[in-house]
Amino acid sequence: MTEQAPIIRVRNVTKRFGSVTAVDDVSIDIRQGEFFALLGPSGCGKTTLLRMLAGFETTSEGEIEIDGQPMLGVPPNRRPVNMVFQSYAVFPHMTVFDNVAYGLKVTGVGKSEIAERVKEALTLVHLEDFGRRKPDQLSGGQRQRVALARALVKKPKVLLLDEPLSALDAKLREAMRLELVHLQHSVGITFVIVTHDQDEALSMADRAAVMDHGVVRQVAAPATLYEHPNSRFVADFIGKMNLLEAKVAGLSGGRLAIDIEGLERFEVPHDGPASGEIGIAVRPEKTRLSKEQPAAGRLGLKGKVSDVAYYGNESHILLDTDTGVRFTTTIQNETRRSDSSILIGDDLWISWSPEDTLVLSE
Amino acid sequence: MEDWRKNKGAFAIFLGPASFWLLLFFVIPLILVWVYSFGERGPQGQTYLALSFENYLRAIEPIHLGIMLKSIWIGAISTAVCLVVGFPVAMGIAFAPSRWKNPLLLIVVLPFFTNLLIRTYAWIAVLRTRGFLNFGLEWVHEKANWLFALAGFPAALGEFVPLELLYNQYAVVIGLVYVHLPFLILPLYATLEKLDRSYLEASLDLGAGQWRTFFSVLVPLVMPGIVSGALLVFILSMGNFLVPDLLGGTDSLMIGNLIAREYGAARDWPFGSALSFMIMYPVFIFFVINAMVARYRTRRRAEV
Ligand SMILES: Nc1ncnc2c1ncn2[C@@H]1O[C@H](COP(=O)(O)OP(=O)(O)OP(=O)(O)O)[C@@H](O)[C@H]1O
Ligand SMILES: [Mg+2]
């Protein structure tokens, strides 16, 4: 991929509401044509950041550039971005057609061009026959499509979406994920989506920024976030994770020697500095349960099963090790009764390969 | 738990007192007045029941019809002025930081704690020839004259002639607007307060300016609040008799004054009743049309 100037450049942006710092010194570059997610727990400042991009909030500090233009003092109606609101905000007093046409009318686009572009936009979201309906004659999913069409008809440089799927039921949400990705591919517009749902972010986004208390912890592709989280927060927030406290015993030649209670000293590849107390993490699906002590070369801890939770395709097993750590592991229910072989109270070993061990120094 | 809407007994118990109240003190008197409006006045001002349209014929005599039309006119003007003045106030309160809202609302309703009569008399003190407004104007006039004198033009503006502000229709409109402004601000504020701000943001986001957003999105969305507030102000203004009585001149007689006179000094209840119902009939017709339009709309919606 060639290095292009980013379509959105956020530089050291801070937003304070009185004594609350909602966004804290955030710097992000969003690339042209990318599906970018802002991900984080409730209250971490995702919406605030998005609203600063749209121009509904001013920045307390820092700069935002969109398409090379500084956005300081530029009102929302003059920014080359459009937003899909969490509540959709489809105007209830206008028909679907008028809703989609509104953004063109106010900027003085001619009548025949409006008719053409609105039709095009409605076709894009599969609502071509709904132009004459009022919003109260639409389902939630259809209203969302109207909101999408209304924003896309403006041909913005960037489409901003605030939790666009949160008001839909589980089945529809799943379908809309795919559809949004297809839509983004077909229009080629940069999408910035806010979500607190990690599955949503991982399955849709090309890259995601993980936020925590106003701070961006990591910006990376979904697989990187999952396999190489850079901090305990990201490791814990994305997917399930087993966290262990460890001590650095030595670092030489790109290999880190680690001490953990109950395990022999072992080494993992590691670049960068590390010393003192660190966190060690391993994903549940990368661990294995066994009755016997695992083979040499695998890291194993002995423990007692404290819970078995059935999820249909898989079961989650909780294991309390003799060293006092609680592990979660998953087993695939490949046959109808696979999980019945593991019962609460069983004494088992949990093991994993040193290569699957993550070192978290933050 | 049982749905209270399905439990007719509970419904009746809660609704009973209010319905009884409405029936006893609103519906029955209304019917009584309606029956009176077909009655006849006895020689000593008694009311005899009859079936005569005499009162209505009198009510549409040009002199009475003129007063009625003028009342509607003054009511409409007052409502329009209330809208122009009250809309920004309601918006200001609704969009103010939340800790300011309650104090501001209190300021709006504060005048209600003073007796209406006193508040209306206060306007006399403000507007009369030797009132506060004229004092203020005189002061400005004097100072201006003094400045002109300094500049070498003594008495350039001449003698101060106080403005005739009281005992005319303008004073009536001022008084009606003043008295009824809260009735417009409060329902409008309530509607604006409930309005989802993202509609306004969406409009701005789509490229509309502030004015466009105001007229194309905000006004249509708060129309119910505008209509209920305006209707309230219009009905109250049109029927008011205290303000025209105190602030108006001889030509400011309104329908309220007429009715008050028939029920009071003239002791002609049948004619007063007919006059009252001349205002009621249009209101009834309005509501019937309104209900019909609403029913037509829902039916058409169901068909789509
Ligand atoms: N207008 C405001 N005034 C004061 N504080 C605000 C305002 N808007 C947001 N905040 C605060 O800023 C912080 C971040 O809010 P924000 O809405 O950006 O969170 P979020 O990440 O979108 O959360 P959620 O997932 O719950 O929507 C919160 O602590 C919130 O209380
Ligand atoms: Mg949010």
XYZ file of C-alpha atoms and ligand atoms in Angstrom:
698
model
C 0.000 0.000 0.000
C 1.294 3.453 -0.861
C 1.652 6.021 1.871
C -1.165 8.497 1.425
C -1.907 11.578 3.465
C -4.501 10.570 6.064
C -8.064 11.734 5.440
C -8.425 12.518 9.133
C -5.548 13.633 11.266
C -6.143 14.028 14.992
C -3.266 15.649 16.842
C -3.031 15.797 20.638
C -6.734 16.439 20.992
C -8.100 16.934 24.478
C -11.691 17.631 25.467
C -12.695 18.717 28.934
C -16.223 19.136 30.267
C -15.633 21.162 33.397
C -13.488 18.920 35.543
C -14.113 15.789 33.439
C -11.519 15.017 30.791
C -13.547 13.083 28.229
C -10.786 12.834 25.615
C -7.191 13.024 26.737
C -4.364 13.912 24.350
C -5.508 11.675 21.491
C -3.561 11.417 18.237
C -4.884 9.221 15.442
C -4.481 9.110 11.682
C -7.350 7.643 9.715
C -6.538 6.570 6.183
C -8.470 7.280 3.037
C -11.016 4.546 2.295
C -10.572 2.775 5.583
C -13.234 1.261 7.858
C -12.077 2.590 11.197
C -13.581 1.749 14.591
C -13.411 3.657 17.853
C -13.781 0.961 20.459
C -13.945 1.149 24.225
C -16.090 0.710 27.311
C -18.964 3.044 28.133
C -17.888 6.553 29.028
C -14.396 6.294 27.527
C -14.959 9.275 25.229
C -15.716 7.627 21.863
C -18.826 9.677 21.167
C -17.098 12.864 22.262
C -14.238 12.221 19.842
C -16.663 11.491 17.006
C -18.652 14.639 17.775
C -15.471 16.669 17.620
C -14.855 15.243 14.144
C -18.399 16.215 13.118
C -18.017 19.668 14.664
C -20.645 19.403 17.400
C -18.059 19.769 20.130
C -15.096 22.095 20.143
C -11.655 20.799 21.035
C -10.174 22.042 24.305
C -6.685 21.438 22.950
C -5.095 19.982 19.856
C -5.936 19.986 16.180
C -8.166 18.092 13.813
C -7.541 18.063 10.088
C -9.961 16.559 7.612
C -8.799 16.087 4.043
C -5.863 18.344 4.715
C -7.980 21.235 6.027
C -7.709 22.377 9.658
C -11.163 22.148 11.231
C -10.744 24.726 13.979
C -13.798 27.011 13.920
C -15.427 25.214 10.979
C -19.128 24.614 11.807
C -20.742 21.185 11.221
C -22.541 22.331 8.070
C -19.239 23.241 6.421
C -17.381 20.010 7.136
C -16.900 17.350 4.467
C -18.256 14.681 6.805
C -21.723 13.351 7.534
C -23.014 11.532 10.533
C -25.423 8.688 11.235
C -26.798 9.380 14.685
C -27.309 6.740 17.330
C -31.014 7.600 17.409
C -30.904 7.959 13.577
C -32.605 11.389 13.882
C -34.694 10.757 10.780
C -36.981 13.820 10.542
C -40.447 12.556 11.519
C -42.279 15.326 9.656
C -40.769 14.495 6.281
C -41.197 11.534 3.964
C -38.291 9.205 3.341
C -37.662 10.981 0.044
C -37.654 14.425 1.659
C -35.354 13.217 4.420
C -32.792 12.027 1.912
C -33.291 15.094 -0.281
C -32.934 17.542 2.611
C -29.149 17.715 2.589
C -29.166 18.399 -1.150
C -31.991 20.947 -1.047
C -30.307 23.100 1.574
C -27.194 23.364 -0.552
C -29.134 24.385 -3.640
C -28.859 21.283 -5.785
C -31.277 21.336 -8.728
C -34.585 19.476 -8.626
C -33.849 16.873 -11.279
C -30.433 16.112 -9.851
C -31.978 15.736 -6.389
C -34.534 13.242 -7.698
C -31.819 11.243 -9.378
C -29.381 11.186 -6.483
C -32.048 10.406 -3.904
C -33.233 7.479 -5.986
C -29.679 6.268 -6.289
C -29.084 6.543 -2.548
C -32.337 4.772 -1.690
C -31.451 1.965 -4.085
C -28.088 1.653 -2.384
C -29.816 0.885 0.930
C -32.604 -1.196 -0.686
C -35.375 1.285 0.058
C -36.224 2.281 -3.505
C -39.964 1.715 -2.964
C -40.200 3.541 0.353
C -39.739 7.142 -0.781
C -43.290 8.233 -0.013
C -43.508 6.723 3.444
C -43.254 8.672 6.660
C -40.662 7.527 9.220
C -43.347 6.265 11.617
C -44.310 3.708 8.973
C -40.824 2.184 8.994
C -39.119 -0.411 11.162
C -36.041 0.476 13.171
C -33.793 -1.175 10.605
C -35.419 0.716 7.748
C -35.093 4.012 9.602
C -31.418 3.322 9.969
C -31.141 2.775 6.230
C -32.814 6.123 5.674
C -30.248 7.730 7.952
C -27.490 6.029 5.977
C -28.918 7.090 2.632
C -29.412 10.632 3.887
C -25.757 10.879 4.865
C -24.341 9.047 1.824
C -26.321 11.080 -0.698
C -24.121 14.033 0.283
C -21.060 12.100 -0.931
C -19.044 12.997 2.170
C -15.316 12.437 2.485
C -15.950 10.582 5.734
C -19.060 8.945 7.157
C -19.288 9.013 10.941
C -21.485 6.421 12.653
C -22.263 6.510 16.372
C -23.209 3.032 17.621
C -25.248 2.453 14.464
C -26.262 -1.090 15.357
C -27.045 -0.730 19.048
C -30.774 -0.119 18.531
C -31.274 -3.237 16.391
C -32.094 -6.743 17.561
C -29.353 -9.375 17.610
C -30.185 -11.077 14.284
C -30.541 -7.830 12.351
C -27.390 -6.469 13.936
C -25.415 -9.398 12.616
C -26.813 -8.937 9.104
C -26.238 -5.181 9.153
C -22.578 -5.673 10.035
C -22.004 -7.439 6.762
C -24.135 -4.968 4.907
C -22.267 -1.969 6.265
C -18.981 -3.509 5.190
C -20.367 -4.171 1.695
C -21.764 -0.658 1.545
C -18.430 0.801 2.522
C -16.684 -1.207 -0.170
C -19.145 -0.156 -2.842
C -19.107 3.584 -2.070
C -15.423 3.728 -1.177
C -15.990 6.358 1.511
C -14.006 6.310 4.735
C -16.202 5.058 7.606
C -15.514 5.898 11.228
C -17.725 3.883 13.520
C -18.117 4.146 17.279
C -18.903 0.981 19.163
C -18.502 -0.556 22.589
C -18.966 -4.027 21.111
C -15.595 -5.631 20.410
C -17.104 -8.307 18.149
C -18.581 -5.570 16.020
C -15.281 -3.721 15.773
C -13.231 -6.847 15.094
C -15.561 -8.187 12.434
C -16.087 -4.939 10.515
C -13.115 -2.662 10.891
C -9.873 -2.550 8.958
C -8.333 -0.908 11.988
C -9.587 0.036 15.411
C -8.526 2.398 18.168
C -9.086 1.009 21.647
C -9.919 3.770 24.110
C -9.878 3.805 27.890
C -10.798 6.817 30.005
C -10.224 9.245 27.167
C -6.853 7.762 26.217
C -6.144 5.742 23.068
C -4.410 2.551 24.177
C -3.734 0.914 20.849
C -4.495 1.503 17.189
C -4.164 -1.613 15.076
C -5.832 -4.124 12.812
C -8.257 -6.504 14.561
C -5.909 -9.506 14.408
C -3.093 -7.480 15.924
C -5.340 -6.216 18.701
C -6.339 -9.768 19.458
C -2.999 -11.525 19.126
C -0.637 -8.747 20.156
C -2.364 -6.429 22.609
C 0.077 -3.863 23.964
C -1.404 -3.491 27.422
C -3.382 -5.317 30.056
C -6.345 -3.090 29.261
C -6.467 -4.030 25.587
C -5.766 -7.697 26.316
C -8.593 -7.821 28.801
C -11.041 -5.714 26.773
C -10.673 -7.593 23.495
C -11.885 -11.145 23.873
C -11.301 -13.308 26.926
C -7.876 -13.416 28.473
C -6.094 -15.197 31.309
C -3.770 -12.827 33.124
C -0.889 -13.923 35.360
C 1.518 -11.854 37.427
C 5.174 -12.576 36.640
C 8.722 -11.392 37.284
C 11.412 -10.713 34.725
C 14.450 -12.904 35.446
C 16.572 -11.687 32.572
C 16.552 -10.327 29.041
C 19.175 -11.212 26.478
C 19.320 -11.705 22.725
C 15.634 -10.945 22.211
C 14.581 -13.631 24.680
C 12.925 -12.842 27.972
C 13.337 -15.179 30.952
C 10.252 -15.227 33.155
C 9.431 -16.513 36.635
C 5.873 -17.415 37.566
C 4.796 -19.035 40.812
C 4.297 -22.769 40.258
C 6.186 -22.917 36.956
C 9.802 -23.485 36.076
C 11.642 -20.479 34.639
C 10.883 -20.212 30.901
C 11.787 -18.002 27.979
C 9.699 -16.244 25.369
C 10.769 -14.157 22.383
C 10.429 -10.490 23.230
C 11.688 -7.266 21.763
C 11.838 -4.035 23.624
C 12.661 -3.423 27.236
C 11.096 -5.263 30.172
C 11.990 -5.464 33.828
C 10.518 -6.076 37.256
C 6.862 -7.025 37.539
C 5.091 -7.772 34.279
C 1.824 -9.297 33.150
C 1.653 -12.577 31.290
C -1.410 -13.366 29.236
C -2.707 -16.344 27.338
C -5.936 -16.677 25.354
C -8.371 -19.364 26.564
C -8.498 -21.138 23.205
C -4.705 -21.497 23.240
C -4.770 -23.511 26.448
C -5.502 -27.206 26.755
C -6.881 -29.335 29.588
C -5.465 -32.734 30.392
C -5.706 -35.378 33.139
C -1.953 -36.075 33.085
C 0.920 -33.674 33.492
C 1.567 -32.066 30.059
C 4.610 -32.926 27.997
C 7.877 -31.142 28.612
C 8.099 -27.871 26.657
C 4.526 -26.871 27.509
C 3.750 -24.676 30.494
C 1.355 -26.457 32.831
C -0.443 -25.677 36.092
C -2.530 -28.064 38.178
C -5.998 -27.074 39.367
C -9.627 -27.877 40.122
C -12.595 -27.208 37.821
C -14.853 -24.646 39.503
C -17.433 -24.034 36.790
C -18.589 -25.347 33.421
C -20.685 -22.963 31.310
C -22.421 -24.335 28.230
C -22.702 -22.040 25.162
C -23.908 -24.428 22.500
C -20.992 -24.625 20.122
C -18.481 -24.435 22.929
C -18.211 -24.625 26.688
C -16.251 -22.354 28.987
C -14.432 -24.087 31.807
C -13.188 -22.227 34.875
C -10.189 -23.789 36.578
C -8.699 -22.630 39.895
C -5.020 -23.506 39.945
C -3.218 -24.579 43.102
C -1.258 -21.296 42.894
C -4.515 -19.356 43.246
C -5.046 -18.154 39.676
C -8.400 -18.555 37.930
C -8.111 -19.709 34.324
C -10.796 -19.686 31.665
C -10.522 -22.151 28.858
C -12.824 -23.114 26.024
C -13.545 -26.510 24.589
C -15.366 -27.103 21.335
C -18.452 -29.254 21.660
C -17.682 -31.374 18.641
C -20.019 -34.160 19.644
C -23.300 -33.844 21.474
C -21.934 -34.720 24.885
C -18.316 -33.597 24.712
C -18.516 -31.358 27.732
C -20.004 -34.026 29.975
C -16.537 -35.541 30.320
C -15.517 -32.525 32.449
C -17.256 -32.064 35.764
C -17.017 -29.474 38.499
C -14.433 -30.619 41.048
C -12.265 -32.550 38.581
C -8.510 -32.276 39.127
C -6.953 -31.307 35.794
C -3.854 -29.734 34.276
C -4.037 -26.641 32.141
C -1.195 -26.086 29.697
C -0.076 -23.865 26.854
C 2.919 -23.355 24.644
C 5.443 -20.614 25.550
C 4.998 -19.177 22.041
C 1.380 -18.346 22.817
C 2.376 -16.380 25.874
C 1.900 -12.624 25.684
C 4.124 -10.274 27.638
C 2.350 -7.136 28.835
C 4.643 -4.589 30.361
C 1.921 -1.944 30.738
C -49.590 -7.216 38.065
C -52.851 -6.536 36.329
C -52.891 -3.899 33.657
C -54.753 -0.963 35.190
C -56.144 -0.044 31.813
C -58.022 -3.307 31.694
C -59.340 -2.991 35.209
C -62.474 -0.942 34.657
C -63.264 -0.728 38.364
C -59.977 0.892 39.312
C -60.310 3.148 36.321
C -63.702 4.382 37.495
C -62.460 5.004 41.026
C -59.585 7.196 39.900
C -61.454 8.929 37.152
C -64.672 9.313 39.119
C -63.970 12.471 41.145
C -62.535 14.332 38.197
C -65.397 13.364 35.904
C -67.907 14.302 38.558
C -66.198 17.652 39.015
C -66.191 18.358 35.297
C -69.814 17.310 34.948
C -71.041 19.343 37.906
C -69.081 22.533 37.397
C -68.436 22.599 33.689
C -70.829 20.564 31.569
C -74.041 21.341 33.468
C -73.403 25.120 33.686
C -72.485 25.103 30.018
C -75.753 23.420 29.105
C -77.562 25.873 31.369
C -75.986 28.831 29.605
C -76.840 27.290 26.267
C -80.477 26.882 27.300
C -80.529 30.495 28.600
C -79.280 31.740 25.265
C -82.679 30.857 23.806
C -84.502 32.502 26.735
C -86.131 35.876 27.232
C -85.379 38.696 29.611
C -88.160 39.613 31.997
C -88.955 43.256 32.793
C -86.910 43.175 36.029
C -84.062 41.267 34.448
C -85.415 37.812 35.200
C -84.560 35.001 32.838
C -87.507 33.214 31.284
C -86.894 29.984 29.433
C -88.168 30.073 25.889
C -87.241 29.005 22.425
C -86.425 32.312 20.826
C -83.633 33.237 18.472
C -84.076 36.878 19.389
C -80.778 36.974 21.327
C -78.811 35.546 18.454
C -80.360 37.993 16.042
C -79.268 40.793 18.364
C -75.811 39.260 18.635
C -75.239 39.500 14.893
C -76.330 43.104 14.711
C -73.451 45.085 13.187
C -72.501 46.791 16.439
C -72.155 43.509 18.324
C -70.682 41.624 15.405
C -68.123 44.422 15.041
C -67.061 44.074 18.658
C -66.797 40.336 18.204
C -64.626 40.676 15.116
C -62.464 43.266 16.853
C -62.010 40.891 19.789
C -60.846 38.214 17.401
C -58.532 40.719 15.746
C -57.031 41.939 19.027
C -56.757 38.342 20.233
C -54.913 37.401 17.052
C -52.540 40.376 17.286
C -51.796 39.633 20.935
C -51.148 35.984 20.077
C -48.797 36.957 17.267
C -46.879 39.355 19.505
C -46.743 36.696 22.238
C -45.283 34.234 19.717
C -42.647 36.651 18.513
C -41.668 37.603 22.064
C -42.189 34.214 23.699
C -40.477 31.925 21.191
C -36.968 33.266 21.807
C -37.596 33.232 25.562
C -38.781 29.600 25.506
C -35.802 28.648 23.354
C -33.433 30.524 25.608
C -34.678 28.634 28.645
C -34.807 25.233 26.917
C -31.252 25.563 25.614
C -29.821 27.164 28.754
C -27.419 25.155 30.955
C -29.545 22.882 33.129
C -28.792 24.660 36.391
C -30.264 27.880 34.982
C -33.522 26.365 33.781
C -35.475 26.321 37.019
C -34.548 29.864 38.090
C -35.476 31.144 34.631
C -38.817 29.315 34.666
C -39.493 30.777 38.081
C -38.936 34.269 36.697
C -41.484 33.541 33.964
C -44.198 32.459 36.387
C -43.277 34.923 39.134
C -45.841 37.554 38.036
C -48.598 35.040 38.763
C -47.866 35.448 42.444
C -49.138 39.018 42.230
C -52.815 39.722 41.797
C -53.846 40.287 38.187
C -55.671 43.498 39.097
C -52.585 44.994 40.700
C -50.400 43.999 37.774
C -52.834 45.620 35.370
C -53.019 48.795 37.457
C -49.241 48.850 37.448
C -49.382 49.210 33.683
C -51.511 52.323 34.120
C -48.755 53.780 36.262
C -46.265 52.954 33.538
C -48.200 54.098 30.493
C -50.273 57.115 31.586
C -49.385 60.645 30.529
C -47.574 61.269 33.799
C -46.345 57.680 33.980
C -42.941 56.110 34.269
C -42.432 55.636 30.553
C -43.163 59.279 29.819
C -40.930 60.356 32.721
C -38.146 58.339 31.175
C -38.740 59.809 27.749
C -38.890 63.295 29.213
C -35.566 62.771 30.914
C -33.963 61.641 27.662
C -35.555 64.599 25.900
C -34.211 67.055 28.466
C -30.703 65.673 28.285
C -30.776 65.761 24.499
C -31.943 69.356 24.600
C -29.157 70.184 27.031
C -26.594 68.598 24.699
C -27.949 70.573 21.779
C -27.753 73.747 23.884
C -24.094 72.979 24.605
C -23.518 72.618 20.893
C -25.036 76.042 20.328
C -28.618 75.136 19.426
C -30.730 76.079 22.441
C -34.150 74.395 22.639
C -33.623 72.614 19.357
C -36.081 69.859 20.256
C -38.716 72.147 21.740
C -41.043 71.366 24.627
C -41.536 67.742 25.635
C -44.989 66.483 24.685
C -45.923 63.334 26.620
C -47.041 60.428 24.478
C -50.630 59.215 24.704
C -49.929 55.610 25.548
C -52.910 54.663 27.639
C -56.604 54.101 26.894
C -56.197 52.829 23.366
C -55.896 49.506 21.550
C -52.111 49.471 21.795
C -52.320 49.571 25.559
C -54.812 46.706 25.428
C -52.479 44.617 23.285
C -49.534 45.413 25.567
C -51.575 44.389 28.594
C -52.883 41.194 26.992
C -49.411 40.161 25.849
C -47.989 40.860 29.281
C -50.661 38.882 31.089
C -50.669 35.890 28.764
C -47.026 35.517 27.794
C -46.366 32.716 30.326
C -49.223 30.688 28.808
C -47.272 30.617 25.577
C -43.791 30.222 27.019
C -44.591 27.262 29.267
C -46.112 24.807 26.752
C -43.549 25.846 24.171
C -40.726 25.326 26.634
C -42.089 21.883 27.535
C -42.106 20.840 23.867
C -38.671 22.286 23.163
C -37.269 20.599 26.241
C -38.460 17.186 25.016
C -37.159 17.747 21.489
C -34.313 15.381 20.647
C -31.329 17.631 19.938
C -29.973 15.204 17.364
C -32.666 16.362 14.899
C -31.120 19.825 14.980
C -27.625 18.424 14.800
C -28.608 16.203 11.879
C -29.903 19.235 10.023
C -26.678 21.156 10.614
C -24.690 18.060 9.690
C -26.517 17.837 6.375
C -25.405 21.313 5.492
C -28.304 23.491 6.630
C -27.543 26.777 8.356
C -29.031 27.924 11.658
C -32.023 29.701 10.109
C -32.825 26.869 7.763
C -32.631 24.436 10.674
C -34.923 26.671 12.698
C -37.653 26.924 10.072
C -37.375 23.509 8.402
C -36.763 21.303 11.427
C -37.279 23.001 14.772
C -40.536 24.833 14.077
C -42.338 21.852 12.475
C -41.218 19.551 15.269
C -42.452 21.845 18.041
C -45.656 22.754 16.190
C -47.864 20.999 18.778
C -46.389 23.242 21.486
C -46.815 26.331 19.323
C -50.430 25.474 18.552
C -51.432 24.700 22.127
C -49.679 27.792 23.466
C -51.095 30.061 20.769
C -54.589 28.653 21.162
C -54.448 29.209 24.891
C -53.266 32.792 24.504
C -55.792 33.514 21.783
C -58.772 32.209 23.733
C -57.704 33.928 26.942
C -56.949 37.226 25.189
C -60.151 37.277 23.204
C -62.293 36.666 26.261
C -60.385 38.922 28.635
C -62.403 41.833 30.020
C -60.206 43.242 32.771
C -57.387 44.483 30.541
C -59.585 46.307 27.995
C -61.612 47.671 30.885
C -58.624 49.204 32.646
C -56.202 49.979 29.824
C -58.526 50.388 26.862
C -60.344 53.467 25.663
C -63.947 53.906 24.616
C -63.260 52.118 21.333
C -61.521 49.164 22.990
C -64.657 47.380 24.114
C -64.171 43.635 23.678
C -66.582 40.736 23.708
C -65.649 39.962 27.306
C -66.706 43.445 28.399
C -69.954 43.079 26.523
C -70.783 39.764 28.166
C -69.766 41.091 31.572
C -72.078 44.059 31.055
C -75.033 41.908 30.012
C -74.602 39.591 32.979
C -73.925 42.500 35.334
C -75.259 45.988 34.879
C -77.723 45.213 32.090
C -79.087 42.104 33.841
C -79.787 40.462 30.497
C -78.565 36.898 31.027
C -80.180 35.440 27.894
C -78.393 37.927 25.650
C -75.116 37.457 27.560
C -75.481 33.703 27.086
C -76.073 34.080 23.381
C -72.971 36.272 23.097
C -70.923 33.671 24.976
C -72.087 30.955 22.654
C -71.274 33.016 19.615
C -67.638 32.385 20.653
C -68.251 28.779 21.628
C -69.727 27.648 18.310
C -66.604 28.334 16.240
C -64.551 26.541 18.890
C -66.837 23.503 18.681
C -66.684 23.522 14.907
C -62.909 23.793 15.061
C -62.642 20.730 17.300
C -65.015 18.696 15.161
C -63.032 19.495 12.019
C -59.819 18.741 13.859
C -61.090 15.329 14.953
C -62.298 14.559 11.441
C -58.947 15.475 9.924
C -57.132 13.334 12.481
C -59.358 10.358 11.743
C -58.897 10.813 8.004
C -55.134 10.928 8.464
C -54.924 7.741 10.514
C -57.144 5.938 8.040
C -54.968 7.029 5.130
C -51.857 5.992 7.047
C -53.287 2.522 7.602
C -53.894 2.177 3.877
C -50.324 2.910 2.793
N -21.963 17.473 27.322
C -21.269 16.898 28.317
N -21.119 17.531 29.497
C -20.401 16.970 30.495
N -19.817 15.773 30.430
C -19.929 15.083 29.279
C -20.669 15.602 28.170
N -20.613 14.698 27.165
C -19.881 13.661 27.635
N -19.468 13.892 28.893
C -18.621 12.992 29.704
O -17.508 12.635 28.948
C -17.193 11.268 29.114
C -17.170 10.565 27.796
O -18.472 10.556 27.244
P -18.821 9.888 25.850
O -20.243 10.151 25.578
O -17.838 10.342 24.841
O -18.602 8.361 26.165
P -18.792 7.092 25.223
O -17.470 6.469 25.098
O -19.496 7.480 23.981
O -19.707 6.168 26.117
P -20.987 5.282 25.708
O -20.471 4.004 25.155
O -21.672 5.085 26.999
O -21.794 6.066 24.720
C -18.213 10.723 30.094
O -17.619 10.691 31.363
C -19.330 11.709 30.041
O -19.975 11.786 31.275
Mg -21.477 7.103 23.147
